[in-house]
Amino acid sequence: MKQYEYLAKGALKAYGIPIPAGQLVSTPEEGAQAVASLGPVALKAQVLVGGRGKAGGIRFAQTQQEGYDVAKAMIGMDLKGYRVDRLYAETKLAIERELYISVTTDRNAKRPLVMASLAGGVEIEDVADDQIVKAYVDPEVGVLPYFGREVASALGLEGTIFKEFADLVVKLYRIYREKDAELVEINPLAVVDGHLVAADARLNLDDSALYRHPDTTIVDEGSALERKVHEIGLAYVELDGDIAVMANGAGMAMATLDAIQYFGGRPANFLDAGGGASVGPTAEALDVLVSMKPKAILVNIFGGITRCDDVAAAILQVKKTSGIPVPLVVRLVGTNEQEGVALLKAAGIEAYSEMAEAAEQAVRLAKEAL
Amino acid sequence: MKQYEYLAKGALKAYGIPIPAGQLVSTPEEGAQAVASLGPVALKAQVLVGGRGKAGGIRFAQTQQEGYDVAKAMIGMDLKGYRVDRLYAETKLAIERELYISVTTDRNAKRPLVMASLAGGVEIEDVADDQIVKAYVDPEVGVLPYFGREVASALGLEGTIFKEFADLVVKLYRIYREKDAELVEINPLAVVDGHLVAADARLNLDDSALYRHPDTTIVDEGSALERKVHEIGLAYVELDGDIAVMANGAGMAMATLDAIQYFGGRPANFLDAGGGASVGPTAEALDVLVSMKPKAILVNIFGGITRCDDVAAAILQVKKTSGIPVPLVVRLVGTNEQEGVALLKAAGIEAYSEMAEAAEQAVRLAKEAL
Amino acid sequence: MSILLNRDSRIIVQGITGNQGRFHTRQMLAYGSQVVGGISPTKGGQQIEGVPVFDTVHEAVTATGADASIVFVPAPFAKDAAFEAMENGIRLVVMIPEHIPVQDSIDIVARAKALGVTVIGPNTFGIISPGEQTKMGIMPNHIYRSGPVGVVARSGTLSYEIAFSLTNANLGQSTVVGMGGDPVVGQTFITVLEHFRNDPATTCVVMVGEIGGSAEEEAAEYLETLGKPVVAYLAGRAAPAGKRMGHAGAIIERGKGTLESKEKALRAHGAEVVTMPWQVAEAVRGMLPSK
Amino acid sequence: MSILLNRDSRIIVQGITGNQGRFHTRQMLAYGSQVVGGISPTKGGQQIEGVPVFDTVHEAVTATGADASIVFVPAPFAKDAAFEAMENGIRLVVMIPEHIPVQDSIDIVARAKALGVTVIGPNTFGIISPGEQTKMGIMPNHIYRSGPVGVVARSGTLSYEIAFSLTNANLGQSTVVGMGGDPVVGQTFITVLEHFRNDPATTCVVMVGEIGGSAEEEAAEYLETLGKPVVAYLAGRAAPAGKRMGHAGAIIERGKGTLESKEKALRAHGAEVVTMPWQVAEAVRGMLPSK
């Protein structure tokens, strides 16, 4: 779960990492007030998109009037598809240099990775490899101060900045570790008046560890529909096609989308009904699909833990209570397959046993529905 | 540094380990008040001696009058040489069973050791080895919940007590680790109403780690003289003999005491002047020895980092400013030996080169002084 | 006749008294797995499906000589369970739970490395060796049959789909391993492929991958060393960037983890990459010597 | 001709720019030690006593091929320094500082064990190999001479006293090791005795112990394996129970750590135990073959 910049900076501050003076702005009046209390400010849209600056999400205000005007212009604006509700006003910095630092989990090494660069201020993906210092953390040791010094030394830093940077690595790792972060990044890590300041910050938290951090501000940038399905406890991603899809298992769900695409169709969503979901949640999920008003619905089930008769029952339940006013294609094999197929057949629904055939049929029906 | 029971219990409580309701009592009035608020109480002398109960350091009060009387009798009493200044009043417990649990550092294994026993309520030294469960902690892993369960299982605990005990092991280790303890012990760990309660507790902290715990209540049970020398920053232990001793290095100081005893004398103190102490502290330490009014003073120096001429200068400084009105024997060899010996000789002090001869002479002079 | 797990493996079930633990203990016994004990604190002395329950792994190992463990405890307790197994001498740990915090997985994997323990998962369906009639996992029993095809997969149901299609095509499996859908798991494609390389019963390997990370790219070069033909199928062609597709690990982040990059790497090192799951069996048949 | 430290050891000094670090760098160089670098963050590029200073151990090891380090940083930074040395390939670490928190020492010693690093100390005078004309420590240079006597001691100045008495009696030393006066230190008497056992240049060993702990008792049985005569002298006969005698480790607690118990154990396994330091040299002479 990504945290807004102002939340990320709050975390940095709590760990003793210097951040610029700043405050949240939700109205034009607060924009004016921010300039009154902070002087000239940068007003930064609090949205979770990269390249925010280039997209017009960061503007400046010298006077209170400007603060008011800029805030008015920015609040409610659309930034790469996201509505801007809040701005974060920050003292404008006189930046001398821009560095980069982050801690993240390296999936292949299966351990934390500290990345640092003298080329800050741009996305790290755009920095040449030989300009990035990478240091892997041994999780049995953690990050002791020497580790920070080694990174500072590898960057060629000296004097005060060397010491501040080394110290910052230790603190950043503590945030990563203690807050269960997937990523904590300071970019740019600015040098202002000869000292380090976190000019921008990202903090992505591990959803699976949220139970350990009950005070976390929950940020769900998903669409209304996505939020709704997340609340049922299922994995759901909205796509831009017209064939609604339900499958059991994340891999199966992905493969089902691929199959639709393969036959020339366009999937409307990713929905993993789970490896062993029972009748209730399966029906709820199907209800959501119906509510999307797709051109067709494809249900693709390989019954392992999931029982085919449960899935059939869920389908029949939705058919009976809400109705399914669009073409429905069901592929049903595996555990209790015969019972499930029979149930559907009794209700006039023919089940497929081959995934390919089912996907092809769903695409055909969706096209016919045009 | 040992902590008083009430401080140890405060630490347990902060980590979520159940302790009886209790309060500090410093006056007879507070003794009465304790009964008023807690009901029948045990009043426990807050001194750092073992076997406190048997020595009369724990008494009971049913009524407020008894609370007053018992507190009056106990406050100011002498317990094995220590004056009782404070009592800790605690709700009297209806104890069903008494267990034992501690975490300490095993010097040979060089790792933490959890000890537990069903035979609580007596000193663990008096418990037979086969009644003690010992579990060593791998410091690279720490104590995870399973470790507590293994100890509970090895003790043969069951049900609620199994779970509470397993949980308690985890918390006790956290105290040991996070508070830099040398020992944290609950004895007896009482079963009251089917639940575990820490009826008594010990907490010994690592002096070397106090800088990490600035809020620690400093407890120095040493004599006035011991406290004074500790403040100079030197290791000092008061003994009951009449020959004052200064040496450089802890081993040398111990060996010097041994040598005095070997020749039939009785050392008055242990004083390690340090491996490389300069003129100032050495003179200060010598001043303390003079102030003890011993029968003789023995200074035993093997100059390594310590320079013999510095020691000689310190002796001469004390001789000049405060005077040394008792027989002084100096053994001086090693770095800058010649300069040191010459300095002393010029002031009429003959230095020995052999430790044995010097110790023998100090004993002889002390006997002559009788 | 298998990798990692064979008929001699003595298995314990951590969390045997929970619904999932109990159900899958029954399934494993039915398949033929040698389940010798279960763990459930304070429930020691009971029997579940005829299997003795112990309070601790220590007791279970002492009493049964267990060397493998499958973990069914809820995610917040999974790290504790994994360490309990590893510190008590268990050398194969299968971690079924999903939603284990990544920092916990990092700790588990690091400790496993230090102790020489093989961890399968977390968030895996487990491991099954059909020829040995033994499994540690939650996969359906009936979809596998004994044979020469090694399967290593990142996802569960999708691997069932593929295993079943192999079985239906008379292409049996030596061992099927689920690496798990989390960002940090105990195995890599390479570590599993190394085992398949050394298993004489495996003559051909199927890799079932997906978007996210670079496990497939990392493995590609190893295919040259493997010395056995590989069919790869990867899911997620239609997945958009920046969205987590169910598995915590299935996400294209900052341009990394795309299917294109993975398929290109695998092809470059000799794998036959198919684009749909139903094409796997056909490709495998083409690689096996005709009898 | 020595144990652990020889003339080829390439030594770095962590904390070289401090007073103590600088002074003892000079003393070590004067004795003949091969000090190849020093560490002091942000002071890289300087020279101290002709020795190049680096910001990190990593740089120093890369530039000089150092394999041993002596640590002079203040106690609160000692754990960091020890880990920096160990994680960068240093395999002999001498920890001079006293007052290092015991939990830090526990961590250092555990890591050293995992990595196969030899840690001397903390709270030690160090190690000196007179026949190799090299030392890592703070002991005075002039009191040693080359010879066949191995010395292992828990205390500093007392070991100087004894080493000097040996030297004056023409009984030179192969290596003198200070284990350190703290409760938790890197070595035990046994680990050091094992080295002396394998050193052909050592024909006799002097143990200098003291009250506290049970290191001497633990070592006693090993004397049978050592195969070389041992003279032991232990300090603290006059020490009362429950009081810390200067060294954090020198304390008789709960009836454990008394001199009687230690001397009894050592005698039972063949050591010649003397009661006063000035008796050591005489006892050693009696054990060496007369020329």
JSON list of C-alpha atoms in Angstrom, two decimals, chain C residues 54-210:
[
{"chain": "C", "resi": 54, "resn": "PHE", "atom": "CA", "xyz": [2.38, -32.79, 20.18]},
{"chain": "C", "resi": 55, "resn": "ASP", "atom": "CA", "xyz": [2.73, -29.46, 21.96]},
{"chain": "C", "resi": 56, "resn": "THR", "atom": "CA", "xyz": [6.01, -28.65, 20.24]},
{"chain": "C", "resi": 57, "resn": "VAL", "atom": "CA", "xyz": [8.05, -29.61, 17.20]},
{"chain": "C", "resi": 58, "resn": "HIS", "atom": "CA", "xyz": [10.80, -30.62, 19.60]},
{"chain": "C", "resi": 59, "resn": "GLU", "atom": "CA", "xyz": [8.62, -33.28, 21.15]},
{"chain": "C", "resi": 60, "resn": "ALA", "atom": "CA", "xyz": [7.35, -34.42, 17.77]},
{"chain": "C", "resi": 61, "resn": "VAL", "atom": "CA", "xyz": [10.83, -34.78, 16.30]},
{"chain": "C", "resi": 62, "resn": "THR", "atom": "CA", "xyz": [12.05, -36.60, 19.39]},
{"chain": "C", "resi": 63, "resn": "ALA", "atom": "CA", "xyz": [9.12, -39.01, 19.30]},
{"chain": "C", "resi": 64, "resn": "THR", "atom": "CA", "xyz": [8.80, -39.58, 15.56]},
{"chain": "C", "resi": 65, "resn": "GLY", "atom": "CA", "xyz": [12.10, -38.75, 13.86]},
{"chain": "C", "resi": 66, "resn": "ALA", "atom": "CA", "xyz": [10.29, -36.31, 11.57]},
{"chain": "C", "resi": 67, "resn": "ASP", "atom": "CA", "xyz": [12.43, -34.54, 8.96]},
{"chain": "C", "resi": 68, "resn": "ALA", "atom": "CA", "xyz": [9.83, -32.50, 7.04]},
{"chain": "C", "resi": 69, "resn": "SER", "atom": "CA", "xyz": [7.09, -30.14, 8.12]},
{"chain": "C", "resi": 70, "resn": "ILE", "atom": "CA", "xyz": [4.11, -28.51, 6.49]},
{"chain": "C", "resi": 71, "resn": "VAL", "atom": "CA", "xyz": [2.90, -25.29, 8.10]},
{"chain": "C", "resi": 72, "resn": "PHE", "atom": "CA", "xyz": [-0.81, -24.38, 8.26]},
{"chain": "C", "resi": 73, "resn": "VAL", "atom": "CA", "xyz": [-0.80, -21.81, 11.06]},
{"chain": "C", "resi": 74, "resn": "PRO", "atom": "CA", "xyz": [-2.24, -18.32, 10.37]},
{"chain": "C", "resi": 75, "resn": "ALA", "atom": "CA", "xyz": [0.15, -15.87, 8.72]},
{"chain": "C", "resi": 76, "resn": "PRO", "atom": "CA", "xyz": [0.98, -13.85, 11.87]},
{"chain": "C", "resi": 77, "resn": "PHE", "atom": "CA", "xyz": [2.35, -17.03, 13.49]},
{"chain": "C", "resi": 78, "resn": "ALA", "atom": "CA", "xyz": [4.06, -18.45, 10.43]},
{"chain": "C", "resi": 79, "resn": "LYS", "atom": "CA", "xyz": [7.53, -17.07, 11.14]},
{"chain": "C", "resi": 80, "resn": "ASP", "atom": "CA", "xyz": [7.44, -18.58, 14.60]},
{"chain": "C", "resi": 81, "resn": "ALA", "atom": "CA", "xyz": [6.34, -21.92, 13.20]},
{"chain": "C", "resi": 82, "resn": "ALA", "atom": "CA", "xyz": [9.03, -21.92, 10.51]},
{"chain": "C", "resi": 83, "resn": "PHE", "atom": "CA", "xyz": [11.75, -21.13, 13.01]},
{"chain": "C", "resi": 84, "resn": "GLU", "atom": "CA", "xyz": [10.46, -23.77, 15.40]},
{"chain": "C", "resi": 85, "resn": "ALA", "atom": "CA", "xyz": [10.75, -26.33, 12.62]},
{"chain": "C", "resi": 86, "resn": "MET", "atom": "CA", "xyz": [14.17, -25.20, 11.44]},
{"chain": "C", "resi": 87, "resn": "GLU", "atom": "CA", "xyz": [15.75, -24.88, 14.89]},
{"chain": "C", "resi": 88, "resn": "ASN", "atom": "CA", "xyz": [14.58, -28.38, 15.72]},
{"chain": "C", "resi": 89, "resn": "GLY", "atom": "CA", "xyz": [16.28, -30.08, 12.85]},
{"chain": "C", "resi": 90, "resn": "ILE", "atom": "CA", "xyz": [13.54, -30.12, 10.21]},
{"chain": "C", "resi": 91, "resn": "ARG", "atom": "CA", "xyz": [15.22, -29.83, 6.81]},
{"chain": "C", "resi": 92, "resn": "LEU", "atom": "CA", "xyz": [12.22, -29.43, 4.48]},
{"chain": "C", "resi": 93, "resn": "VAL", "atom": "CA", "xyz": [9.59, -26.84, 5.44]},
{"chain": "C", "resi": 94, "resn": "VAL", "atom": "CA", "xyz": [6.52, -26.23, 3.29]},
{"chain": "C", "resi": 95, "resn": "MET", "atom": "CA", "xyz": [4.84, -22.92, 4.08]},
{"chain": "C", "resi": 96, "resn": "ILE", "atom": "CA", "xyz": [1.20, -22.92, 2.92]},
{"chain": "C", "resi": 97, "resn": "PRO", "atom": "CA", "xyz": [-0.08, -19.61, 4.41]},
{"chain": "C", "resi": 98, "resn": "GLU", "atom": "CA", "xyz": [-0.48, -16.53, 2.28]},
{"chain": "C", "resi": 99, "resn": "HIS", "atom": "CA", "xyz": [-0.25, -12.94, 3.55]},
{"chain": "C", "resi": 100, "resn": "ILE", "atom": "CA", "xyz": [2.91, -13.57, 5.54]},
{"chain": "C", "resi": 101, "resn": "PRO", "atom": "CA", "xyz": [4.67, -10.22, 5.99]},
{"chain": "C", "resi": 102, "resn": "VAL", "atom": "CA", "xyz": [7.63, -9.95, 3.63]},
{"chain": "C", "resi": 103, "resn": "GLN", "atom": "CA", "xyz": [10.02, -9.08, 6.46]},
{"chain": "C", "resi": 104, "resn": "ASP", "atom": "CA", "xyz": [9.07, -12.37, 8.09]},
{"chain": "C", "resi": 105, "resn": "SER", "atom": "CA", "xyz": [9.73, -14.24, 4.87]},
{"chain": "C", "resi": 106, "resn": "ILE", "atom": "CA", "xyz": [13.09, -12.53, 4.56]},
{"chain": "C", "resi": 107, "resn": "ASP", "atom": "CA", "xyz": [13.99, -13.74, 8.05]},
{"chain": "C", "resi": 108, "resn": "ILE", "atom": "CA", "xyz": [12.77, -17.26, 7.34]},
{"chain": "C", "resi": 109, "resn": "VAL", "atom": "CA", "xyz": [14.68, -17.52, 4.09]},
{"chain": "C", "resi": 110, "resn": "ALA", "atom": "CA", "xyz": [17.88, -16.09, 5.60]},
{"chain": "C", "resi": 111, "resn": "ARG", "atom": "CA", "xyz": [17.75, -18.53, 8.49]},
{"chain": "C", "resi": 112, "resn": "ALA", "atom": "CA", "xyz": [17.00, -21.41, 6.15]},
{"chain": "C", "resi": 113, "resn": "LYS", "atom": "CA", "xyz": [20.08, -20.54, 4.16]},
{"chain": "C", "resi": 114, "resn": "ALA", "atom": "CA", "xyz": [22.23, -20.41, 7.29]},
{"chain": "C", "resi": 115, "resn": "LEU", "atom": "CA", "xyz": [20.97, -23.79, 8.46]},
{"chain": "C", "resi": 116, "resn": "GLY", "atom": "CA", "xyz": [20.78, -25.52, 5.07]},
{"chain": "C", "resi": 117, "resn": "VAL", "atom": "CA", "xyz": [17.00, -25.90, 5.23]},
{"chain": "C", "resi": 118, "resn": "THR", "atom": "CA", "xyz": [14.83, -26.12, 2.10]},
{"chain": "C", "resi": 119, "resn": "VAL", "atom": "CA", "xyz": [11.80, -23.85, 2.41]},
{"chain": "C", "resi": 120, "resn": "ILE", "atom": "CA", "xyz": [8.97, -24.24, -0.10]},
{"chain": "C", "resi": 121, "resn": "GLY", "atom": "CA", "xyz": [6.68, -21.20, -0.19]},
{"chain": "C", "resi": 122, "resn": "PRO", "atom": "CA", "xyz": [5.26, -19.22, 1.51]},
{"chain": "C", "resi": 123, "resn": "ASN", "atom": "CA", "xyz": [1.94, -18.94, -0.30]},
{"chain": "C", "resi": 124, "resn": "THR", "atom": "CA", "xyz": [2.42, -22.23, -2.07]},
{"chain": "C", "resi": 125, "resn": "PHE", "atom": "CA", "xyz": [0.27, -25.26, -2.82]},
{"chain": "C", "resi": 126, "resn": "GLY", "atom": "CA", "xyz": [3.25, -27.38, -1.78]},
{"chain": "C", "resi": 127, "resn": "ILE", "atom": "CA", "xyz": [5.14, -30.23, -3.36]},
{"chain": "C", "resi": 128, "resn": "ILE", "atom": "CA", "xyz": [3.99, -33.59, -4.65]},
{"chain": "C", "resi": 129, "resn": "SER", "atom": "CA", "xyz": [5.99, -36.60, -5.90]},
{"chain": "C", "resi": 130, "resn": "PRO", "atom": "CA", "xyz": [3.45, -38.84, -7.66]},
{"chain": "C", "resi": 131, "resn": "GLY", "atom": "CA", "xyz": [5.86, -41.71, -8.28]},
{"chain": "C", "resi": 132, "resn": "GLU", "atom": "CA", "xyz": [6.58, -41.87, -4.59]},
{"chain": "C", "resi": 133, "resn": "GLN", "atom": "CA", "xyz": [2.91, -41.47, -3.70]},
{"chain": "C", "resi": 134, "resn": "THR", "atom": "CA", "xyz": [3.67, -38.72, -1.24]},
{"chain": "C", "resi": 135, "resn": "LYS", "atom": "CA", "xyz": [2.85, -35.03, -1.04]},
{"chain": "C", "resi": 136, "resn": "MET", "atom": "CA", "xyz": [3.09, -32.07, 1.28]},
{"chain": "C", "resi": 137, "resn": "GLY", "atom": "CA", "xyz": [0.52, -29.59, 0.17]},
{"chain": "C", "resi": 138, "resn": "ILE", "atom": "CA", "xyz": [-3.06, -28.69, -0.64]},
{"chain": "C", "resi": 139, "resn": "MET", "atom": "CA", "xyz": [-3.19, -29.80, -4.27]},
{"chain": "C", "resi": 140, "resn": "PRO", "atom": "CA", "xyz": [-5.99, -32.20, -5.33]},
{"chain": "C", "resi": 141, "resn": "ASN", "atom": "CA", "xyz": [-4.76, -35.78, -5.24]},
{"chain": "C", "resi": 142, "resn": "HIS", "atom": "CA", "xyz": [-6.39, -37.12, -8.38]},
{"chain": "C", "resi": 143, "resn": "ILE", "atom": "CA", "xyz": [-4.91, -34.84, -11.03]},
{"chain": "C", "resi": 144, "resn": "TYR", "atom": "CA", "xyz": [-1.38, -36.22, -10.91]},
{"chain": "C", "resi": 145, "resn": "ARG", "atom": "CA", "xyz": [0.19, -39.42, -12.14]},
{"chain": "C", "resi": 146, "resn": "SER", "atom": "CA", "xyz": [3.70, -40.78, -12.02]},
{"chain": "C", "resi": 147, "resn": "GLY", "atom": "CA", "xyz": [5.98, -40.00, -14.91]},
{"chain": "C", "resi": 148, "resn": "PRO", "atom": "CA", "xyz": [9.06, -38.20, -16.22]},
{"chain": "C", "resi": 149, "resn": "VAL", "atom": "CA", "xyz": [7.94, -34.54, -16.25]},
{"chain": "C", "resi": 150, "resn": "GLY", "atom": "CA", "xyz": [9.21, -32.20, -13.54]},
{"chain": "C", "resi": 151, "resn": "VAL", "atom": "CA", "xyz": [6.98, -29.19, -12.95]},
{"chain": "C", "resi": 152, "resn": "VAL", "atom": "CA", "xyz": [7.94, -26.02, -11.13]},
{"chain": "C", "resi": 153, "resn": "ALA", "atom": "CA", "xyz": [5.32, -23.32, -10.80]},
{"chain": "C", "resi": 154, "resn": "ARG", "atom": "CA", "xyz": [4.73, -19.97, -9.19]},
{"chain": "C", "resi": 155, "resn": "SER", "atom": "CA", "xyz": [0.96, -20.35, -9.04]},
{"chain": "C", "resi": 156, "resn": "GLY", "atom": "CA", "xyz": [-1.34, -23.04, -7.68]},
{"chain": "C", "resi": 157, "resn": "THR", "atom": "CA", "xyz": [-4.56, -23.53, -9.62]},
{"chain": "C", "resi": 158, "resn": "LEU", "atom": "CA", "xyz": [-2.81, -22.77, -12.88]},
{"chain": "C", "resi": 159, "resn": "SER", "atom": "CA", "xyz": [-0.31, -25.53, -12.18]},
{"chain": "C", "resi": 160, "resn": "TYR", "atom": "CA", "xyz": [-3.22, -27.89, -11.43]},
{"chain": "C", "resi": 161, "resn": "GLU", "atom": "CA", "xyz": [-4.64, -27.01, -14.81]},
{"chain": "C", "resi": 162, "resn": "ILE", "atom": "CA", "xyz": [-1.36, -27.82, -16.47]},
{"chain": "C", "resi": 163, "resn": "ALA", "atom": "CA", "xyz": [-0.58, -30.94, -14.42]},
{"chain": "C", "resi": 164, "resn": "PHE", "atom": "CA", "xyz": [-4.04, -32.28, -15.16]},
{"chain": "C", "resi": 165, "resn": "SER", "atom": "CA", "xyz": [-3.62, -31.62, -18.87]},
{"chain": "C", "resi": 166, "resn": "LEU", "atom": "CA", "xyz": [-0.31, -33.52, -18.73]},
{"chain": "C", "resi": 167, "resn": "THR", "atom": "CA", "xyz": [-1.94, -36.38, -16.86]},
{"chain": "C", "resi": 168, "resn": "ASN", "atom": "CA", "xyz": [-4.78, -36.52, -19.37]},
{"chain": "C", "resi": 169, "resn": "ALA", "atom": "CA", "xyz": [-2.20, -36.66, -22.14]},
{"chain": "C", "resi": 170, "resn": "ASN", "atom": "CA", "xyz": [-0.51, -39.59, -20.38]},
{"chain": "C", "resi": 171, "resn": "LEU", "atom": "CA", "xyz": [2.45, -37.44, -19.44]},
{"chain": "C", "resi": 172, "resn": "GLY", "atom": "CA", "xyz": [3.08, -38.22, -15.77]},
{"chain": "C", "resi": 173, "resn": "GLN", "atom": "CA", "xyz": [5.09, -36.13, -13.35]},
{"chain": "C", "resi": 174, "resn": "SER", "atom": "CA", "xyz": [8.17, -36.88, -11.25]},
{"chain": "C", "resi": 175, "resn": "THR", "atom": "CA", "xyz": [7.69, -34.03, -8.80]},
{"chain": "C", "resi": 176, "resn": "VAL", "atom": "CA", "xyz": [5.59, -30.88, -8.95]},
{"chain": "C", "resi": 177, "resn": "VAL", "atom": "CA", "xyz": [6.87, -27.96, -6.89]},
{"chain": "C", "resi": 178, "resn": "GLY", "atom": "CA", "xyz": [4.99, -24.78, -6.07]},
{"chain": "C", "resi": 179, "resn": "MET", "atom": "CA", "xyz": [7.44, -22.00, -5.38]},
{"chain": "C", "resi": 180, "resn": "GLY", "atom": "CA", "xyz": [4.76, -19.71, -3.98]},
{"chain": "C", "resi": 181, "resn": "GLY", "atom": "CA", "xyz": [3.18, -16.47, -5.11]},
{"chain": "C", "resi": 182, "resn": "ASP", "atom": "CA", "xyz": [4.91, -14.10, -2.67]},
{"chain": "C", "resi": 183, "resn": "PRO", "atom": "CA", "xyz": [7.68, -11.67, -3.54]},
{"chain": "C", "resi": 184, "resn": "VAL", "atom": "CA", "xyz": [10.13, -13.46, -1.25]},
{"chain": "C", "resi": 185, "resn": "VAL", "atom": "CA", "xyz": [9.96, -17.26, -1.24]},
{"chain": "C", "resi": 186, "resn": "GLY", "atom": "CA", "xyz": [12.39, -19.98, -0.26]},
{"chain": "C", "resi": 187, "resn": "GLN", "atom": "CA", "xyz": [13.14, -21.29, -3.74]},
{"chain": "C", "resi": 188, "resn": "THR", "atom": "CA", "xyz": [14.07, -19.85, -7.08]},
{"chain": "C", "resi": 189, "resn": "PHE", "atom": "CA", "xyz": [13.52, -21.52, -10.40]},
{"chain": "C", "resi": 190, "resn": "ILE", "atom": "CA", "xyz": [17.24, -22.21, -10.39]},
{"chain": "C", "resi": 191, "resn": "THR", "atom": "CA", "xyz": [17.33, -24.02, -7.04]},
{"chain": "C", "resi": 192, "resn": "VAL", "atom": "CA", "xyz": [14.45, -26.26, -8.12]},
{"chain": "C", "resi": 193, "resn": "LEU", "atom": "CA", "xyz": [15.91, -26.85, -11.57]},
{"chain": "C", "resi": 194, "resn": "GLU", "atom": "CA", "xyz": [19.17, -27.92, -9.93]},
{"chain": "C", "resi": 195, "resn": "HIS", "atom": "CA", "xyz": [17.26, -30.67, -8.16]},
{"chain": "C", "resi": 196, "resn": "PHE", "atom": "CA", "xyz": [15.56, -31.73, -11.39]},
{"chain": "C", "resi": 197, "resn": "ARG", "atom": "CA", "xyz": [18.94, -31.82, -13.09]},
{"chain": "C", "resi": 198, "resn": "ASN", "atom": "CA", "xyz": [20.15, -34.36, -10.56]},
{"chain": "C", "resi": 199, "resn": "ASP", "atom": "CA", "xyz": [17.01, -36.48, -10.64]},
{"chain": "C", "resi": 200, "resn": "PRO", "atom": "CA", "xyz": [17.35, -39.33, -13.13]},
{"chain": "C", "resi": 201, "resn": "ALA", "atom": "CA", "xyz": [13.58, -39.83, -13.10]},
{"chain": "C", "resi": 202, "resn": "THR", "atom": "CA", "xyz": [13.01, -36.38, -14.58]},
{"chain": "C", "resi": 203, "resn": "THR", "atom": "CA", "xyz": [13.60, -36.12, -18.32]},
{"chain": "C", "resi": 204, "resn": "CYS", "atom": "CA", "xyz": [11.84, -32.88, -19.12]},
{"chain": "C", "resi": 205, "resn": "VAL", "atom": "CA", "xyz": [10.80, -29.83, -17.13]},
{"chain": "C", "resi": 206, "resn": "VAL", "atom": "CA", "xyz": [7.79, -27.52, -17.28]},
{"chain": "C", "resi": 207, "resn": "MET", "atom": "CA", "xyz": [8.18, -24.03, -15.85]},
{"chain": "C", "resi": 208, "resn": "VAL", "atom": "CA", "xyz": [4.99, -22.17, -14.97]},
{"chain": "C", "resi": 209, "resn": "GLY", "atom": "CA", "xyz": [5.85, -18.55, -14.37]},
{"chain": "C", "resi": 210, "resn": "GLU", "atom": "CA", "xyz": [4.11, -15.23, -14.31]}
]
